[in-house]
Coordinates of N, CA and C in Angstrom, one line a residue:
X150 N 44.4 137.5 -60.2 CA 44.5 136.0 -60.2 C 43.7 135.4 -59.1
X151 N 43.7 136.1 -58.1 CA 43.1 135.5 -56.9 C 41.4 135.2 -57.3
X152 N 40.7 136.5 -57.9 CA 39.6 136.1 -58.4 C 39.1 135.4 -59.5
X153 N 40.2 135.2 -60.3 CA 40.0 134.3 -61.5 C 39.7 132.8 -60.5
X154 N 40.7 132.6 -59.2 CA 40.5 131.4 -58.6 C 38.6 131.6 -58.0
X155 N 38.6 132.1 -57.6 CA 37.3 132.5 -57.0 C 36.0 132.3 -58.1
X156 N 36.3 133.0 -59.2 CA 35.2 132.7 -60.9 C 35.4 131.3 -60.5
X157 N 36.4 130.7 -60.8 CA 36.3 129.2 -60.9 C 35.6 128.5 -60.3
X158 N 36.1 128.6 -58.6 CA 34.7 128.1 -57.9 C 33.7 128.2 -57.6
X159 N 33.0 129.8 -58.2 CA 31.6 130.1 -58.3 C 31.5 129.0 -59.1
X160 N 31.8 128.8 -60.7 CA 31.0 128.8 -61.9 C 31.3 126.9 -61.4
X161 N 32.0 126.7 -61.3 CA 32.4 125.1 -60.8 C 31.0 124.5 -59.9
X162 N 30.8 125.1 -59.1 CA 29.6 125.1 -58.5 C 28.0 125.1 -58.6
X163 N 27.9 126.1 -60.0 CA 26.7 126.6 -60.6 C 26.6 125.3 -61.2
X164 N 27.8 124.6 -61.9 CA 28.0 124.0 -63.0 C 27.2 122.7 -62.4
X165 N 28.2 122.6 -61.4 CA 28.0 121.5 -60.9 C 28.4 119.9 -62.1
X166 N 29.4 120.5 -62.8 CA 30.0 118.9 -64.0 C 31.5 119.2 -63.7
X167 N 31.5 117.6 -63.2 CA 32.7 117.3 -62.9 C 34.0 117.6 -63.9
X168 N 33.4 117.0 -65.2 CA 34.8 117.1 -66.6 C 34.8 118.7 -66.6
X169 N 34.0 119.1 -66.7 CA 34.1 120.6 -67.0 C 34.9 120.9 -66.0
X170 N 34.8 121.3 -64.8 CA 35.2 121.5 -63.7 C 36.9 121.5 -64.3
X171 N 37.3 119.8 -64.2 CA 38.7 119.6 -64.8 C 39.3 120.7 -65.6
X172 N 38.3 120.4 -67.0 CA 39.0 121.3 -68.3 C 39.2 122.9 -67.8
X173 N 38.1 123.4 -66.8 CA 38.4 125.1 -66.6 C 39.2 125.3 -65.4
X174 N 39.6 124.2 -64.7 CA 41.2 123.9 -63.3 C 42.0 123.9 -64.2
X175 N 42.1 123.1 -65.7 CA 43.4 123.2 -66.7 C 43.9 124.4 -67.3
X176 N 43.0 125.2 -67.7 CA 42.5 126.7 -68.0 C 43.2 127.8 -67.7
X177 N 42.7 127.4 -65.7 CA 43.0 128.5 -65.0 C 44.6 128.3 -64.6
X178 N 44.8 127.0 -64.2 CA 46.4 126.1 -64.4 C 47.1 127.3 -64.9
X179 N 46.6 127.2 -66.7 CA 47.8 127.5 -68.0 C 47.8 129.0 -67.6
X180 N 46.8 129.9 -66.7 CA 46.6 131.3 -66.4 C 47.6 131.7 -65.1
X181 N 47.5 131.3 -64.7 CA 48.4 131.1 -63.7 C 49.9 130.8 -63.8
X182 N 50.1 129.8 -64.0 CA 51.9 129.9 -64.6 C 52.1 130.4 -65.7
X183 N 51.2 131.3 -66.6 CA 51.2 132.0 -67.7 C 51.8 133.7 -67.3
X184 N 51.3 134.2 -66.2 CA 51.2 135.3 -65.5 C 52.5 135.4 -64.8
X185 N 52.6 134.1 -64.1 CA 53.7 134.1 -63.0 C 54.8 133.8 -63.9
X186 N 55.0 133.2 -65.0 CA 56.5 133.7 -65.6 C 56.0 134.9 -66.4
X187 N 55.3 135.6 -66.8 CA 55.7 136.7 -67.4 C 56.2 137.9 -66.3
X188 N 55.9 137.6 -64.9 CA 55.9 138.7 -64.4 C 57.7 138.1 -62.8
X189 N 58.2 136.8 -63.2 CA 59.1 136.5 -62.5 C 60.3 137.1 -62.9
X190 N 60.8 137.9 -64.1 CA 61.9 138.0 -63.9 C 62.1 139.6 -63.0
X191 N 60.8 140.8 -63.4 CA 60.8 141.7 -62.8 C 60.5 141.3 -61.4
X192 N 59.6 140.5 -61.2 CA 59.6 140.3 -59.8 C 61.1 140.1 -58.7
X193 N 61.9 138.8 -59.7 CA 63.3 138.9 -58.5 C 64.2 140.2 -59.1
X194 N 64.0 141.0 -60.0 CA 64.9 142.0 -60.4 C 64.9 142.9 -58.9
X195 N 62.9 143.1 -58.8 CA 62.8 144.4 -57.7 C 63.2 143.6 -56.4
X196 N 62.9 142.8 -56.1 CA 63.4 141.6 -54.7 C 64.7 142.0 -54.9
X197 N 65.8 141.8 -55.4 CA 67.0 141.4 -55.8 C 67.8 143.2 -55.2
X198 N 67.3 144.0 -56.2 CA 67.3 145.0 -55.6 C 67.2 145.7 -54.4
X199 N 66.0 145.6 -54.0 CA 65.3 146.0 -52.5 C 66.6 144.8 -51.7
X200 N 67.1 144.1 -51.9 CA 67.7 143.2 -50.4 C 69.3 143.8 -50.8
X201 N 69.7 144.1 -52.3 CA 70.8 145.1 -52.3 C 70.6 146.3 -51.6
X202 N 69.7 146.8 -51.7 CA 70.1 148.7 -51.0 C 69.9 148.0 -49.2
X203 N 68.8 146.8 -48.7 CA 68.7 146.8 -47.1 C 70.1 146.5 -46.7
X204 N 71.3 145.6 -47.7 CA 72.1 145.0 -47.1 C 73.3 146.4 -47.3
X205 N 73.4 147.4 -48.4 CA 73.8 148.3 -48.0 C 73.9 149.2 -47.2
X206 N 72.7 149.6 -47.6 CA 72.3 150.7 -46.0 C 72.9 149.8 -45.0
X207 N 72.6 148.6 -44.9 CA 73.1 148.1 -43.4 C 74.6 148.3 -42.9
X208 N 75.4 148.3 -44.2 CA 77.3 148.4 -43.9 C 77.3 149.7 -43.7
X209 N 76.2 150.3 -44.3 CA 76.5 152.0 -44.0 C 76.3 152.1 -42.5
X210 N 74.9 151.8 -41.9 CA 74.7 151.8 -40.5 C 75.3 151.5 -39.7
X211 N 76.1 150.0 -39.9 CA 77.3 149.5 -39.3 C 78.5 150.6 -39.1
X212 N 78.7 151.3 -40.3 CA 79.9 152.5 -40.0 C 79.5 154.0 -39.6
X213 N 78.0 153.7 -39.4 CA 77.9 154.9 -39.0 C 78.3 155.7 -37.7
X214 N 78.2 154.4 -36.8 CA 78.7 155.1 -35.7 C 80.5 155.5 -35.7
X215 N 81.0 155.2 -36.3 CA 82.7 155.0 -36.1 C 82.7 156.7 -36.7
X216 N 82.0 157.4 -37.8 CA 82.0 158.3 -38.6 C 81.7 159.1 -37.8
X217 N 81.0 159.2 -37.4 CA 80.0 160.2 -36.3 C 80.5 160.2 -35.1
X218 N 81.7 160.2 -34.7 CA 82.0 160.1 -33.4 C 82.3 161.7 -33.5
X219 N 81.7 161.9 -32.1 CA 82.1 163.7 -31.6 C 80.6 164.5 -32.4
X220 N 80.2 163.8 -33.6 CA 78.7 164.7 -33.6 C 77.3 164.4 -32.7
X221 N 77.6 163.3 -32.2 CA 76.0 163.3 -31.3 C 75.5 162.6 -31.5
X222 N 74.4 162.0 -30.9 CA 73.3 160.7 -31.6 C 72.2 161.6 -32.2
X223 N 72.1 163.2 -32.2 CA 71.4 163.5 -33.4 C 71.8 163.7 -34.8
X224 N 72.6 163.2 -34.7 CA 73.2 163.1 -36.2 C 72.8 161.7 -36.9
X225 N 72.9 160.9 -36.1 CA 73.1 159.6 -36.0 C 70.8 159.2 -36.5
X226 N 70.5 160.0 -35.4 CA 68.9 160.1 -35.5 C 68.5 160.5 -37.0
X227 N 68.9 161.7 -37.7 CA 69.0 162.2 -39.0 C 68.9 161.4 -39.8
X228 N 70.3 160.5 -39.5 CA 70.4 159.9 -40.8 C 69.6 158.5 -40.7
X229 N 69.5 158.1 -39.6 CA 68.1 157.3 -39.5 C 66.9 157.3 -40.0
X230 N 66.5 158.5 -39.8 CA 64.8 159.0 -40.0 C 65.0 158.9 -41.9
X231 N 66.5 159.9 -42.4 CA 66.5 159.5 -43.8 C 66.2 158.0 -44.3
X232 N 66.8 157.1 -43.6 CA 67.2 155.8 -44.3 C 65.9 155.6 -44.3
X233 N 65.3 155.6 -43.0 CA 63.9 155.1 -43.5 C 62.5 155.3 -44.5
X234 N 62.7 156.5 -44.5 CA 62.1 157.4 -45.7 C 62.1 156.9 -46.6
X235 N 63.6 156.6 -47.1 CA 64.3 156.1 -48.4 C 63.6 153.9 -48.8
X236 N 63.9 153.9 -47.4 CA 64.2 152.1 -47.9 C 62.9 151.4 -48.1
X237 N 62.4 151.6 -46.7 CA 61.4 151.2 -46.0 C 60.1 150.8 -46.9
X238 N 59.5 152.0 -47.6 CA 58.5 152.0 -48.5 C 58.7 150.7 -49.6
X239 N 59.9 150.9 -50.2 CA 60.3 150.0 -51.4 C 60.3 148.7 -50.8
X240 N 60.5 148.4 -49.4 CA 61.0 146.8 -48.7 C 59.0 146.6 -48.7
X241 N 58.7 147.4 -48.0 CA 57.2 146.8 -48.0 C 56.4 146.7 -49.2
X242 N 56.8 147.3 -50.3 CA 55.6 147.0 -51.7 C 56.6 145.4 -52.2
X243 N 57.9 145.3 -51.7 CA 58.3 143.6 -51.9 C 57.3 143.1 -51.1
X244 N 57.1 143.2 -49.8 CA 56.7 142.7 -49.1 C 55.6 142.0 -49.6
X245 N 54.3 143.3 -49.8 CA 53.3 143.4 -50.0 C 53.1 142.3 -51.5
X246 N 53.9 142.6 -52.2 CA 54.0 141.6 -53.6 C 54.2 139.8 -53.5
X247 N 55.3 139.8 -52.7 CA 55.4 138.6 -51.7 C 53.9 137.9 -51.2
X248 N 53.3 138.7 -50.3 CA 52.2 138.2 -49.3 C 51.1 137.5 -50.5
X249 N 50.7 139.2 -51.8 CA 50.2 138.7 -52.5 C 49.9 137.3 -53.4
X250 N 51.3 137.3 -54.3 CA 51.6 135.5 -54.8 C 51.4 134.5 -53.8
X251 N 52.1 134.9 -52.9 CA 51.7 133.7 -51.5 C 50.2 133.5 -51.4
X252 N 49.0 134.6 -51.4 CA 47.9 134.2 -51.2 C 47.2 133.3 -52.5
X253 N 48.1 133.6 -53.3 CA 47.3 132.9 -54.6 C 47.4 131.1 -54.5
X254 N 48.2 131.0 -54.4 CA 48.8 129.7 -53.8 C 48.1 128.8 -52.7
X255 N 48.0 130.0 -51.6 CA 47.2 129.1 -50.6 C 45.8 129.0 -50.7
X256 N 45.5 130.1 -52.1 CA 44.0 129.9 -52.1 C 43.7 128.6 -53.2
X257 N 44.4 128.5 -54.2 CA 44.3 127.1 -54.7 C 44.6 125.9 -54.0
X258 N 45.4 125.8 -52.6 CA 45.5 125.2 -51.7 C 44.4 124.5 -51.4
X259 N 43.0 125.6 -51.0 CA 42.1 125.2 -50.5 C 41.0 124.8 -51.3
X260 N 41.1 124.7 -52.6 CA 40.3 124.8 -53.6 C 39.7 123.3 -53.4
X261 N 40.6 122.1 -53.4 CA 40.3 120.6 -53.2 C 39.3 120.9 -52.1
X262 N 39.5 121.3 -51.2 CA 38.3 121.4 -49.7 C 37.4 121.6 -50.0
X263 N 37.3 122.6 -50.9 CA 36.0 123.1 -51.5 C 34.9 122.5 -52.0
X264 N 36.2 121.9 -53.0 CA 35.3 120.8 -54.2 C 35.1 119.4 -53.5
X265 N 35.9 119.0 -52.3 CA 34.9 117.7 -51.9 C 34.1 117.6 -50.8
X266 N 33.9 118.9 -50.3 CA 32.5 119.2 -49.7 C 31.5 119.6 -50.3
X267 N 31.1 119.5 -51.8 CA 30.4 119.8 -52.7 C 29.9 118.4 -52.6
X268 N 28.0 118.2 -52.0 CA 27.2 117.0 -52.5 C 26.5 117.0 -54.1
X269 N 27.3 116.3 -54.8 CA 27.1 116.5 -56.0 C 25.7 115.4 -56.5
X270 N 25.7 113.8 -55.6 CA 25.1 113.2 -55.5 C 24.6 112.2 -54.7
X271 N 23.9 110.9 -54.5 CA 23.2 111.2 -53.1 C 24.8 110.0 -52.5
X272 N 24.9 109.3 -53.7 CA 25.9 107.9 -52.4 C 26.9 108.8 -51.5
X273 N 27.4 107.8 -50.9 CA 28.1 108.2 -49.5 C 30.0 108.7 -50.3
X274 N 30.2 107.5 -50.9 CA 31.5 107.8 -51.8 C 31.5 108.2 -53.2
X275 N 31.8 109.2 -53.6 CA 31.5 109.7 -55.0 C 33.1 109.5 -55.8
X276 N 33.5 108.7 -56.4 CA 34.6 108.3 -57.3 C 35.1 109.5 -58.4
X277 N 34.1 110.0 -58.6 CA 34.5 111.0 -60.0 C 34.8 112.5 -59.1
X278 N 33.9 112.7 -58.0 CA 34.3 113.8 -56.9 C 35.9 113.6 -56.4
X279 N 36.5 112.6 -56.0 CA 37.7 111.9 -55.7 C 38.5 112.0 -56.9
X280 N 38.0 111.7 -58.0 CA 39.2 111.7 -58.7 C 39.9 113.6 -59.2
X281 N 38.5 114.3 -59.3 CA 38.5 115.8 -59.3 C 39.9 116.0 -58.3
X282 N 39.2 115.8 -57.0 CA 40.1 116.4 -56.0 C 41.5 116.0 -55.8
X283 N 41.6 114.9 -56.6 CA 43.0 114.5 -56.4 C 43.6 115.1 -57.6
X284 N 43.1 115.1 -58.8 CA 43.8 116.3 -59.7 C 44.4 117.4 -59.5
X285 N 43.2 117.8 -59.1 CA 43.4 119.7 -58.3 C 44.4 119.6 -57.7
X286 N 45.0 119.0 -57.0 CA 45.6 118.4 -55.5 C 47.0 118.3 -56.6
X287 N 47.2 117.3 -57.0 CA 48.1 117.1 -57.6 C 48.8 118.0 -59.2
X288 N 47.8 118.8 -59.2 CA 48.3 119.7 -60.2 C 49.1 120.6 -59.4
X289 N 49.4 121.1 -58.6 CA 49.6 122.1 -57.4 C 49.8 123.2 -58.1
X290 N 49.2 123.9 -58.7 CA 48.2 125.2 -58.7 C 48.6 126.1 -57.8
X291 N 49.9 127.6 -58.5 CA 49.8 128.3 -57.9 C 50.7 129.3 -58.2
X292 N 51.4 130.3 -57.4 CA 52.4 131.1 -58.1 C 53.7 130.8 -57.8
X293 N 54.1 130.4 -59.3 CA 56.0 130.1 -59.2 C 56.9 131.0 -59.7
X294 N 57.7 131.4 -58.7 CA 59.1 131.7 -59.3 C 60.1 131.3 -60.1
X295 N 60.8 130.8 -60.8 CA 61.4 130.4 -61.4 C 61.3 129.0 -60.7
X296 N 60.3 127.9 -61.0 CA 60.4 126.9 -60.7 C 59.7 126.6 -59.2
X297 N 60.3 127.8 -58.2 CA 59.9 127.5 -56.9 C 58.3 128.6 -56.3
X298 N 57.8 127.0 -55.8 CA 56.2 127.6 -55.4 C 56.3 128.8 -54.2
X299 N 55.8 130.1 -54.5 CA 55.8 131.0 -53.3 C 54.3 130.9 -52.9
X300 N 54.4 130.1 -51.3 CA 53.7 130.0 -50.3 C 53.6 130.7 -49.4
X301 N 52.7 130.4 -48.6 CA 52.6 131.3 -46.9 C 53.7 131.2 -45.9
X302 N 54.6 130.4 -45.8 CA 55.5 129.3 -45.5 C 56.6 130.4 -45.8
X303 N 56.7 130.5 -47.7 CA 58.1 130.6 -47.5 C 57.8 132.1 -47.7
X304 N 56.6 133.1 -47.6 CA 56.6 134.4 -47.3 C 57.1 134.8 -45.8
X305 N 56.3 133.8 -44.9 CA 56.6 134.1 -43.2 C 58.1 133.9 -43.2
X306 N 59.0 133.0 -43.6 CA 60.1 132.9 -43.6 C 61.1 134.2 -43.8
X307 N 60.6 134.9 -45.6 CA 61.2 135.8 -45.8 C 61.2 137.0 -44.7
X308 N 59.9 137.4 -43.9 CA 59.7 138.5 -43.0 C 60.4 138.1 -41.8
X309 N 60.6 136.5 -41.4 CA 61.4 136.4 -40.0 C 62.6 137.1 -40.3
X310 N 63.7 136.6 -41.9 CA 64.4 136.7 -42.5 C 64.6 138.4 -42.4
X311 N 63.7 139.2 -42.6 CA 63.8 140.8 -42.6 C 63.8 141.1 -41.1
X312 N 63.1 140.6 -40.3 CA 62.7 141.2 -39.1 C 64.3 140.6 -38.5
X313 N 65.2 140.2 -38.3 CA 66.0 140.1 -37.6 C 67.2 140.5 -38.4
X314 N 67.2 140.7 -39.6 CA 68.0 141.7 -40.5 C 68.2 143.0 -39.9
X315 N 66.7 143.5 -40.0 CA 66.4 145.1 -39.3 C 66.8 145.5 -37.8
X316 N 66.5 144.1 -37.1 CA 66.7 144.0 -35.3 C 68.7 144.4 -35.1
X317 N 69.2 143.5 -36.5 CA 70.5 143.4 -36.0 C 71.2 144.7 -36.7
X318 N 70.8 145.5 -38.0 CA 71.0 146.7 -38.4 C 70.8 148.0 -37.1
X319 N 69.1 148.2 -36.6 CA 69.1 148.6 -35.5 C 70.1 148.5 -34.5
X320 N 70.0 148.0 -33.8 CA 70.6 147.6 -32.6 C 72.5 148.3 -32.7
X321 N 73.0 147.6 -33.9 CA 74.1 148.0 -33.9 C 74.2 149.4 -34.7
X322 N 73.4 150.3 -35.2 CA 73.3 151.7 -35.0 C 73.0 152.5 -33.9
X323 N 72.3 151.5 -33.1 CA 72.3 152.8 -31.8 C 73.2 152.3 -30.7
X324 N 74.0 151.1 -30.8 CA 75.7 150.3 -29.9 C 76.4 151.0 -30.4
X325 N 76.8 151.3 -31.9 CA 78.2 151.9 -32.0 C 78.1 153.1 -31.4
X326 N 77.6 154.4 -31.7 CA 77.8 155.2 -31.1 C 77.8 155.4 -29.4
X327 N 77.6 154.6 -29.0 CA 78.2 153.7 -27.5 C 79.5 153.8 -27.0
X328 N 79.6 152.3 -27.6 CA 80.8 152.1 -28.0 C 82.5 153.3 -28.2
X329 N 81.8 154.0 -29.3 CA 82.6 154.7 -29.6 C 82.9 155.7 -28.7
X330 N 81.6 156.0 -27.8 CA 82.4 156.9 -26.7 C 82.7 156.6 -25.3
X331 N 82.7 155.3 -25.2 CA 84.1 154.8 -24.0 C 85.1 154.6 -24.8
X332 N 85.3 154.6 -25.7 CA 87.1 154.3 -26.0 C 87.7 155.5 -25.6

């Protein structure tokens, strides 16, 4: 999708006609939210998933230390090194899927920039350039989830969202077993 956006602004360019321009932004529009609902229900299925097994594993790690009392923090290391093996991979190809749609979005973001730094003719204000860019602009062009635009925004969000998920799963896997041996 990303280079379908890309075709557009080569050929938009070559073209250099404004209406055209519009009708193949309409085009690529219908290509775009055409793709992103065929591919949103599997998308929050595997999302949906992957944040079921992180928030599992996590109540398992939370009990891990209470379990493991009297075998050691190599035990504790074990089943660490497993979890990760296991989870880790599947959280990043979300991830990676995530970052992707997000980029599509901010690349149609930029697309209006594009097109009104384009001198199409010699005057200073060009009206038909203006009305292009306010289309583009106002079409907002990009990949949706069920309704909701996934941006750069609300990708960084989701990774702060994991990163202190992981910080607080960590942390209290290597406290309990602590813990458990002053009592």
């Amino acid at each position: 999708l990303e280079m379908a956006i890309d075709q557009y602004c080569i050929r938009f360019f070559e073209a250099a006609d404004l209406s055209r321009g519009i009708a193949e932004w309409n085009v690529l529009q219908a290509l775009l939210r055409r793709a992103a609902h065929t591919v949103e229900v599997c998308f929050l299925a595997v999302s949906t998933g992957v944040l079921a097994v992180l928030l599992l594993t996590g109540v398992e790690m939370f009990n891990l230390g209470e379990r493991d009392y009297g075998k050691g923090v190599m035990s504790s290391g074990i089943t660490l090194g497993l979890w990760a093996m296991w989870v880790l991979p599947s959280t990043g190809l979300v991830f990676y899927a995530v970052f992707r749609a997000a980029a599509i979005t901010e690349k149609c973001n930029r697309v209006p920039a594009l097109v009104n730094s384009w001198s199409l003719i010699e005057e200073q204000i060009d009206h038909e350039k203006q009305y292009t860019v306010q289309y583009i602009i106002q079409s907002a062009a990009g990949f949706y989830v069920k309704g909701v635009r996934v941006n750069a925004t609300w990708a960084l969000k989701l990774s702060y969202f994991f990163g202190v998920l992981m910080f607080t799963i960590l942390t209290q896997s290597f406290l309990s077993p602590m813990q458990a041996g002053k009592r």
